[in-house]
Short mmCIF file of C-alpha atoms in Angstrom, two decimals:
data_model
loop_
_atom_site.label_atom_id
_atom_site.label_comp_id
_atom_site.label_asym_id
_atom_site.label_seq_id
_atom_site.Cartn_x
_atom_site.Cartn_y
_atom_site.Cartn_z
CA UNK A 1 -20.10 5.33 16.90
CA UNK A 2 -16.76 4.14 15.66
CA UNK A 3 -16.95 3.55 11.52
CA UNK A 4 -13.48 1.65 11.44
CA UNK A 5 -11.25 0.30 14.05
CA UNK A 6 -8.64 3.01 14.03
CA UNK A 7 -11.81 5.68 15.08
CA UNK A 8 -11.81 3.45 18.46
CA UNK A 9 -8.93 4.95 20.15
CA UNK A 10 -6.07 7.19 19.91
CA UNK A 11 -3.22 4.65 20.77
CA UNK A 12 -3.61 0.81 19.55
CA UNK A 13 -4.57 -0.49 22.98
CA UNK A 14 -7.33 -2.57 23.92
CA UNK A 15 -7.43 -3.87 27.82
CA UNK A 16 -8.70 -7.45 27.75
CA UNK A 17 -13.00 -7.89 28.73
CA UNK A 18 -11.25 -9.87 31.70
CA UNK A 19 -14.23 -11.57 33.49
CA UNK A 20 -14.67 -12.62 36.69
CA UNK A 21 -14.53 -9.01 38.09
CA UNK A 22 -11.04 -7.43 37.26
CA UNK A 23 -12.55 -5.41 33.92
CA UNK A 24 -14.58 -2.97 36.16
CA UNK A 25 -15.83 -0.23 34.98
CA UNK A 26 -13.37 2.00 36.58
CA UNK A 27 -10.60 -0.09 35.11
CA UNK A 28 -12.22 0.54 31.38
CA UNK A 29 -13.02 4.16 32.07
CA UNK A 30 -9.18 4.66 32.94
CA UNK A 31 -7.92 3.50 29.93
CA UNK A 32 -10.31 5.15 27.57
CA UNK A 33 -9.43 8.16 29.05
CA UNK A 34 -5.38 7.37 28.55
CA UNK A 35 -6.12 6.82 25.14
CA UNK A 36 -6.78 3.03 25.11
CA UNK A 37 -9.78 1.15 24.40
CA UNK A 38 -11.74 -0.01 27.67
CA UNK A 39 -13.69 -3.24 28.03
CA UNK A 40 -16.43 -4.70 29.96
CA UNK A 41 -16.40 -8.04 30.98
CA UNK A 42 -20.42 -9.36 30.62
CA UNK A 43 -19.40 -12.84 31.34
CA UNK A 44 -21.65 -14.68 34.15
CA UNK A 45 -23.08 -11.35 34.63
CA UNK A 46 -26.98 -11.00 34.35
CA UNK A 47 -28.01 -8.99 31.52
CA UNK A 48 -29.34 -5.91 34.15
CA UNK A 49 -25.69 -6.51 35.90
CA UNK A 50 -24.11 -5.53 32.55
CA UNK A 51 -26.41 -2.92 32.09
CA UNK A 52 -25.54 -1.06 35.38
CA UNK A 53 -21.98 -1.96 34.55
CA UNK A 54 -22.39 0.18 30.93
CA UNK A 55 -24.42 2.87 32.91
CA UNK A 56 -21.55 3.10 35.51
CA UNK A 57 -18.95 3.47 32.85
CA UNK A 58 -20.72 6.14 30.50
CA UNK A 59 -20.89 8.50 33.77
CA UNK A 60 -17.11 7.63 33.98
CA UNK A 61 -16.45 8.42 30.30
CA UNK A 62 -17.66 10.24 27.03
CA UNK A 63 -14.69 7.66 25.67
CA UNK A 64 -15.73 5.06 23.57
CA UNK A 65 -15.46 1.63 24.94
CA UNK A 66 -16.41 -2.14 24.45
CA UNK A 67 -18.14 -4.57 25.72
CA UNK A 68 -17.77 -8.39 25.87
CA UNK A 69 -19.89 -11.37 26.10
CA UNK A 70 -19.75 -15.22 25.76
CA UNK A 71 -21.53 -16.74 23.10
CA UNK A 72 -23.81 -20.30 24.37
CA UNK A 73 -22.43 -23.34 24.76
CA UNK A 74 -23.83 -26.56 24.33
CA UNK A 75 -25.26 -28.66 27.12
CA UNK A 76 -23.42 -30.98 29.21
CA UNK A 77 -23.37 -34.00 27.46
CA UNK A 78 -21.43 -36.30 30.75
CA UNK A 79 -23.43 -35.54 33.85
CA UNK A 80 -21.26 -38.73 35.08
CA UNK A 81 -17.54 -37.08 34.20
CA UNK A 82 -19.20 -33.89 36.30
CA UNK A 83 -20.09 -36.23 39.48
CA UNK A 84 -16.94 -37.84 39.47
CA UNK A 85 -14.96 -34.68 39.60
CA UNK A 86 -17.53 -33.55 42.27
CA UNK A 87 -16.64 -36.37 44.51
CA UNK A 88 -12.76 -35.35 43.63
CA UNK A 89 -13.54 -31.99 44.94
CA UNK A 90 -15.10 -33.64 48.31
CA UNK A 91 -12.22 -32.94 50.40
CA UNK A 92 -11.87 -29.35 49.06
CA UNK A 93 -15.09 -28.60 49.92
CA UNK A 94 -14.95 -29.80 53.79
CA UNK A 95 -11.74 -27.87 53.95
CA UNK A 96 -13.18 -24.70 53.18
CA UNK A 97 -16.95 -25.79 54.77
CA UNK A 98 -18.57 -24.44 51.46
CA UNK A 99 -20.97 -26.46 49.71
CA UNK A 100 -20.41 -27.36 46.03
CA UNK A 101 -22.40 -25.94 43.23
CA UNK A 102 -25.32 -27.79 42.21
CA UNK A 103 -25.02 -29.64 38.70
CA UNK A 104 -27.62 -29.17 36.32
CA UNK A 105 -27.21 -29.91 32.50
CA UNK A 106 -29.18 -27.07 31.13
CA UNK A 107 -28.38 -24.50 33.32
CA UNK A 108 -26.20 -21.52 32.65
CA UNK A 109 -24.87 -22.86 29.34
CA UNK A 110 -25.95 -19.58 27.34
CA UNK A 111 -25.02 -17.00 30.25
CA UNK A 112 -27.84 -14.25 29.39
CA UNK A 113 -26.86 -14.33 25.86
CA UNK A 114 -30.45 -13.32 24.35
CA UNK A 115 -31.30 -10.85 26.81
CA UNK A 116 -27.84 -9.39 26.88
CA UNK A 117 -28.02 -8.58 23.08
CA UNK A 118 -31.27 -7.33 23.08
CA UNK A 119 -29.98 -4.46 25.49
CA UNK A 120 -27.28 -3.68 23.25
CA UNK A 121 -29.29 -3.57 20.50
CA UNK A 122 -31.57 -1.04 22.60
CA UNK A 123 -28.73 0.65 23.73
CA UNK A 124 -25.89 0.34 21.84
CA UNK A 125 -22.32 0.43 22.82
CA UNK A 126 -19.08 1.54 20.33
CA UNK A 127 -17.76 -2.15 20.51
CA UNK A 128 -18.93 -5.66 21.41
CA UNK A 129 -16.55 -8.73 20.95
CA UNK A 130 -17.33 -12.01 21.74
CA UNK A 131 -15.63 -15.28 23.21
CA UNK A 132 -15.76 -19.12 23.21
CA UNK A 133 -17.49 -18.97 19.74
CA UNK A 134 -18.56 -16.74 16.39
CA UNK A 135 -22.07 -15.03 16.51
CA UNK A 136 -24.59 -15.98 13.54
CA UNK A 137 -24.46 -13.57 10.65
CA UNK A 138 -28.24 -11.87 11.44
CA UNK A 139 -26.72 -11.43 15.18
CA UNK A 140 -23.72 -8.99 14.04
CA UNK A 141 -25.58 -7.40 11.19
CA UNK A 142 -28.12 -6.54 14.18
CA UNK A 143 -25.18 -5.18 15.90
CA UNK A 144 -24.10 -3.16 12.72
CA UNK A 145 -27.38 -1.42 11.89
CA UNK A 146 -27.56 0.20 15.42
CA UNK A 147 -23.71 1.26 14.44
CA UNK A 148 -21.84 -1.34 16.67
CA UNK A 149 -18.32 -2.49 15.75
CA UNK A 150 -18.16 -6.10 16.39
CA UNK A 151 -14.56 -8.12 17.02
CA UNK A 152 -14.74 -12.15 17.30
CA UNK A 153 -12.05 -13.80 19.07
CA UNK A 154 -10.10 -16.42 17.34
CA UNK A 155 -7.36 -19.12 17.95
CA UNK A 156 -6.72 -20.59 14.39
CA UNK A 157 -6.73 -19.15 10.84
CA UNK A 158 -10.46 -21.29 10.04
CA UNK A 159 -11.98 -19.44 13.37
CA UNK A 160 -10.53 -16.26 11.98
CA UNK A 161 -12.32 -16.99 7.92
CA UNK A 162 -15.74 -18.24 9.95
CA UNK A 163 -15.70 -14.75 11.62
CA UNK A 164 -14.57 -12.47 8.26
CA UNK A 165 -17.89 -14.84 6.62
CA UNK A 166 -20.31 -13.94 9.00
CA UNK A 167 -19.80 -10.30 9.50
CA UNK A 168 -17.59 -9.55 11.99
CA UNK A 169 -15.66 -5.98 11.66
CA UNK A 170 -12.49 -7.18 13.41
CA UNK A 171 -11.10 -10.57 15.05
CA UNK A 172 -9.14 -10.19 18.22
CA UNK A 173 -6.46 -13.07 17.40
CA UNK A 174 -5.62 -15.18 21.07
CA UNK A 175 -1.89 -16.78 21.18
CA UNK A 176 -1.27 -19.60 23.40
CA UNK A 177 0.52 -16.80 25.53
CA UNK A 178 -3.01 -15.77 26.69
CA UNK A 179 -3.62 -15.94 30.28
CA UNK A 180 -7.07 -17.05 31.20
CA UNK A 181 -9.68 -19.02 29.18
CA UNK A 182 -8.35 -19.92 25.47
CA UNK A 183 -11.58 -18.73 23.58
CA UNK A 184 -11.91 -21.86 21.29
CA UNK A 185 -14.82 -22.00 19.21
CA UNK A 186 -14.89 -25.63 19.40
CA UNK A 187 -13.88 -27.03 23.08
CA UNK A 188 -11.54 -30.40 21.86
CA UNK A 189 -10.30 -32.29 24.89
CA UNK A 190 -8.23 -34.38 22.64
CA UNK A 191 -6.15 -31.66 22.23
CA UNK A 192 -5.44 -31.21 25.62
CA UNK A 193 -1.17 -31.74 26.16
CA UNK A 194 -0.76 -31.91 22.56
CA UNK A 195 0.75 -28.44 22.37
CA UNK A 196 -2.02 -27.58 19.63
CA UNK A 197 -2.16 -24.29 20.67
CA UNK A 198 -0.65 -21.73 18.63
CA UNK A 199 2.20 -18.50 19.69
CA UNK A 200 0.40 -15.56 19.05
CA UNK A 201 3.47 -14.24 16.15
CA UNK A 202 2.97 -17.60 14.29
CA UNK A 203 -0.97 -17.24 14.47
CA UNK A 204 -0.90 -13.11 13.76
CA UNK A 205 0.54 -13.66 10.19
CA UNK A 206 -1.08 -17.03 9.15
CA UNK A 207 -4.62 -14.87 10.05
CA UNK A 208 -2.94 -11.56 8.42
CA UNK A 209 -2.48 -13.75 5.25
CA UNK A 210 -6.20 -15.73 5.49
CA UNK A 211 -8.37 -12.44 5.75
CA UNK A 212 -8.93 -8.82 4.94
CA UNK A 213 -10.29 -7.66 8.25
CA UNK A 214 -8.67 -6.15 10.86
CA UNK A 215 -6.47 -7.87 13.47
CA UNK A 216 -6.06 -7.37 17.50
CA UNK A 217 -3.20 -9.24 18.69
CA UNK A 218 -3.58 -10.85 22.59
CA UNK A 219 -1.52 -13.23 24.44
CA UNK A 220 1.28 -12.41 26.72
CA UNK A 221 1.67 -8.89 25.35
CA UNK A 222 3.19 -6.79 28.87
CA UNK A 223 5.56 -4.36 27.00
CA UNK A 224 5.30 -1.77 24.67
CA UNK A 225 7.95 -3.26 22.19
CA UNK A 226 6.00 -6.64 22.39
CA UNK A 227 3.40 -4.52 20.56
CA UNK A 228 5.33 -2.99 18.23
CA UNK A 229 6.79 -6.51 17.26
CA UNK A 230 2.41 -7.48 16.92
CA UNK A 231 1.85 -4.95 15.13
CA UNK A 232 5.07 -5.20 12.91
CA UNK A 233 3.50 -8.40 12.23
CA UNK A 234 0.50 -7.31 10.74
CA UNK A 235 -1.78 -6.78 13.86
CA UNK A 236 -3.53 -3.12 14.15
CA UNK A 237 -3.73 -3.23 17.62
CA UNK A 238 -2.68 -5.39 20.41
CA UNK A 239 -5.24 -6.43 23.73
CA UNK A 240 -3.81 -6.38 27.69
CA UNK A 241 -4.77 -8.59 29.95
CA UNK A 242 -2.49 -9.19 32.60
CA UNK A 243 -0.96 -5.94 32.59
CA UNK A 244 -4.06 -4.24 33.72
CA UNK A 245 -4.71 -6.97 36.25
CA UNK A 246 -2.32 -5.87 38.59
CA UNK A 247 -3.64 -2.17 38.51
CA UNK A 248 -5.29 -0.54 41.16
CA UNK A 249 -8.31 0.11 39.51
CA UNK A 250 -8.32 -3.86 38.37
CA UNK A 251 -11.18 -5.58 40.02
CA UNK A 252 -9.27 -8.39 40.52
CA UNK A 253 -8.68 -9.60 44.32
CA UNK A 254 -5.76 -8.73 46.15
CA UNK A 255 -4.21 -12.11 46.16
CA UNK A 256 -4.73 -12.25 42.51
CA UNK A 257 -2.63 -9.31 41.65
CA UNK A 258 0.03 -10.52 44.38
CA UNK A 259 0.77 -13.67 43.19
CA UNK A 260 1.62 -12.43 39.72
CA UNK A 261 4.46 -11.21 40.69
CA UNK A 262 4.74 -13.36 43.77
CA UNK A 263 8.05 -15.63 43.35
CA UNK A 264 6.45 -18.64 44.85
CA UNK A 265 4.21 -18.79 41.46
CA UNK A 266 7.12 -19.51 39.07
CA UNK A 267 5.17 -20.78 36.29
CA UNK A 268 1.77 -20.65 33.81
CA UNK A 269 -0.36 -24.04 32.93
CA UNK A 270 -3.33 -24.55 30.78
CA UNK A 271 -5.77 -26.14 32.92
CA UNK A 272 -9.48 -27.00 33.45
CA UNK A 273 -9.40 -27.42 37.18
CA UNK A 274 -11.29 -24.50 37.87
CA UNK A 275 -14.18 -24.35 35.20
CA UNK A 276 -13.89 -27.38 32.58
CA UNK A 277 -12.10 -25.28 30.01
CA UNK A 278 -8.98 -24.79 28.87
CA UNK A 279 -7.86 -21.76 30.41
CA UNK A 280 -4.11 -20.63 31.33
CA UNK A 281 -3.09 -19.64 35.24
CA UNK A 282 -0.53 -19.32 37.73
CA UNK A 283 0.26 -23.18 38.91
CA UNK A 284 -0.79 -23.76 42.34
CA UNK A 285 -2.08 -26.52 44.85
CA UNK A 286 -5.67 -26.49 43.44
CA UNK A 287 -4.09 -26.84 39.92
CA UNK A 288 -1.85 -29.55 40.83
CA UNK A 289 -4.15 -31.57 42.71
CA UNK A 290 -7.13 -31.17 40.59
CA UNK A 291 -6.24 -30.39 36.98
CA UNK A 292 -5.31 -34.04 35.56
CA UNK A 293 -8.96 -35.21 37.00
CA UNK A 294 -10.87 -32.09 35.89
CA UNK A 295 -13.70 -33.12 33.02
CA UNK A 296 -13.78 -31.22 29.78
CA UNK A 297 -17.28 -29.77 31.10
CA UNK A 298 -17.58 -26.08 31.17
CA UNK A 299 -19.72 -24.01 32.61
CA UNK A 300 -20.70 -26.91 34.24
CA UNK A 301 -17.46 -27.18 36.16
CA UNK A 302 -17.08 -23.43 36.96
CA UNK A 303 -20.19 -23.32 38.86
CA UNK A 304 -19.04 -26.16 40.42
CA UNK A 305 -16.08 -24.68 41.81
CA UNK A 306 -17.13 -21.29 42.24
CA UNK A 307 -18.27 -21.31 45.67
CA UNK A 308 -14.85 -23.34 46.84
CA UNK A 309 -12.92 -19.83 44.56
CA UNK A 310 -15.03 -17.55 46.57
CA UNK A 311 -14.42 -19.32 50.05
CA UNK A 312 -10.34 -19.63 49.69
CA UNK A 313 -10.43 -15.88 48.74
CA UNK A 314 -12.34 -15.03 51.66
CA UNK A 315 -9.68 -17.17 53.73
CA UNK A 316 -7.02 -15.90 52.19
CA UNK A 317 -5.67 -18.92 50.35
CA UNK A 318 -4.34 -18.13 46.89
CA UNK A 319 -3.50 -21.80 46.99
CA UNK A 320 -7.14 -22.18 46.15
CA UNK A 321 -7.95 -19.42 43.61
CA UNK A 322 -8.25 -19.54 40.20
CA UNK A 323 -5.50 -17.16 39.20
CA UNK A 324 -5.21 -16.83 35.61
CA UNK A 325 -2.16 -15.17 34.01
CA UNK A 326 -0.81 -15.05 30.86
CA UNK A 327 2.76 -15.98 30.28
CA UNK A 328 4.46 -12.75 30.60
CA UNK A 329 2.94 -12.12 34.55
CA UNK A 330 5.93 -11.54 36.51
CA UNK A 331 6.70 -8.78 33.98
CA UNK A 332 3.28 -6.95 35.63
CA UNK A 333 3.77 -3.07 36.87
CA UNK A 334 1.99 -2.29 39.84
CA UNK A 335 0.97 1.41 38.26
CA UNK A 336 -2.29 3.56 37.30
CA UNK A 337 -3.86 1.89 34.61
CA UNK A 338 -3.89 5.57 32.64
CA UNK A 339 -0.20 5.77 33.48
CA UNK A 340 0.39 1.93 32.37
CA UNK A 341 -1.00 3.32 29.02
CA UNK A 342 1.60 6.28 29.22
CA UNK A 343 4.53 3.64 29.73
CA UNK A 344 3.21 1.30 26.94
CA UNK A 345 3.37 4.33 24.12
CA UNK A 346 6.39 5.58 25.58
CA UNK A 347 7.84 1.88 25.13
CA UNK A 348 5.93 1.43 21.89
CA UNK A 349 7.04 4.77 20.17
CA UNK A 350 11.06 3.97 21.71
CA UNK A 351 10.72 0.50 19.76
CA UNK A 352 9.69 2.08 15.96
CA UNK A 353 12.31 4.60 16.43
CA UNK A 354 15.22 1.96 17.17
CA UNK A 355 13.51 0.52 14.35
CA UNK A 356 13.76 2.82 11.80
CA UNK A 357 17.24 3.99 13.05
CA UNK A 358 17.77 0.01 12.81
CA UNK A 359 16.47 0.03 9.27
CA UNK A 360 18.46 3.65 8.08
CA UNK A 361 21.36 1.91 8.77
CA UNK A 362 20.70 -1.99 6.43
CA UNK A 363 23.03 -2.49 3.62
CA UNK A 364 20.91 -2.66 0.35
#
């Protein structure tokens, strides 16, 4: 079991827990083999699902790897925003003759979370991080006496101090950049269009100043000189989403990993069309249509909609998908996720030397 965050891996990359399906556990296995750190996606998984997900993996790798999962969320407090959007969604849901999901306020709000951590406990893994919130104090000192390392996910400098207070080893630091959900530990729909959100440089040293723990950088990241610039900035390592999501062993479906590099997707748009957060994707007729109507009401809306995902997969309709990318996506390389790893320290290694060189050279 990894003691500090430097024992995790030999080169400072972490693929992103992308849930959903893309962070499989071949896709982990092949970067902790490469030399990265690999990560399980637990999110709307049932606690046995993640646990045949770890199994999987460890037959895959003696590597160490992490694991994610989403912290509970509090119950839907406007059934009435929900049923409006669900007549919205009417039409969508003739169109692809698929009901919608049924609505119910205290379902599905704490995805497995109890039963999820008492396997890990049992079991541990090397890492667990965790999303849309900070775990209690007694939950990641649980964590640490079975030898865990535990990372929190943060978007602003008083998420980042919350996390350092109650325990957590490591914060993974989220830029607006970030493709998929923003991990907020507070969900604020007054914020929505404000441009609140924060560039992951900006955010990296306001955090690097505000605590004494380590930092992963995420959002955007796609090339290895990106992550020398994050780590130049006072991150330790820097996390990959959307450059894994277009790999072969990404779980992700087909017409995800198309359209990221598809020219008819031209742009990224925080939206919460598709599951009542905040989450970043590639702009298309779903988003369009749906996102200036969709309630601030996750998971509430994502099981909504997660049928209608499902059926314009199965037609073939990115139009309909959910296809979150981070801002850098139509800089994705269709290549082995061990070899991606290979072209990132390649990149990564070229960018300190021109540094240095750069440096050699100042005036003083």
């Amino acid at each position: 079991m990894p003691t500090a965050l430097t024992d995790l891996c030999r080169y400072p990359i972490v693929q992103a827990p992308m849930a959903g399906g893309a962070a499989c556990p071949e896709l982990a296995a092949a970067v902790s083999e490469a030399g990265g750190l690999g990560f399980l996606a637990a999110g709307y998984k049932t606690a046995d699902g993640m646990y045949q997900e770890i199994k999987q993996l460890r037959r895959l790798t003696e590597r160490p790897f992490g694991v994610n999962l989403f912290m509970p969320q509090p119950t839907l407090a406007d059934v009435t925003a929900v049923e409006a959007y669900r007549e919205q969604l009417a039409g969508e849901s003739a169109w692809y003759e698929t009901p919608l999901g049924e609505l119910d306020p205290y379902g599905g709000v704490d995805d497995g979370y109890e039963a999820k951590l008492a396997i890990l406990r049992e079991d541990p893994v090397p890492v667990v991080s965790f999303a849309f919130g900070c775990p209690s104090r007694a939950v990641l000192d649980s964590l640490a006496k079975v030898g865990t390392y535990t990372v929190v996910t943060v978007t602003t400098t008083a998420e980042a101090q919350a996390a350092q207070w109650s325990g957590a080893d490591a914060v993974c630091v989220q830029g607006i950049e970030a493709g998929g959900h923003q991990s907020t530990h507070r969900d604020d729909p007054q914020a929505d269009g404000t441009g609140a959100g924060i560039g992951l440089l900006s955010l990296i040293a306001q955090v690097y100043e505000a605590v004494q723990i380590p930092i992963i950088a995420a959002g955007g990241l796609m090339r290895g000189s990106q992550i020398a610039a994050v780590l130049s900035a006072g991150a330790a390592m820097a996390q990959l989403g959307t450059a894994f999501l277009i790999t072969p062993e990404s779980g992700a479906n087909i017409l995800h990993k198309q359209a990221l590099t598809n020219p008819l997707f031209t742009r990224t748009e925080l939206t919460r069309a598709f599951s009542g957060r905040p989450a970043r994707g590639l702009v298309n007729r779903f988003l369009r249509e749906h996102g200036p109507y969709a309630p601030a009401a996750y998971p509430a809306v994502h099981h909504l909609t997660s049928g209608l995902r499902k059926a314009a997969a199965k037609a073939g309709d990115a139009q309909g998908m959910a296809l979150w990318a981070g801002q850098g996506h139509r800089m994705a390389r269709e290549l082995p996720a061990g070899q991606l790893v290979e072209v990132l320290v390649a990149e990564l290694d070229a960018a300190r030397a021109a540094l240095k060189l750069g440096g050699a050279g100042a005036v003083s």
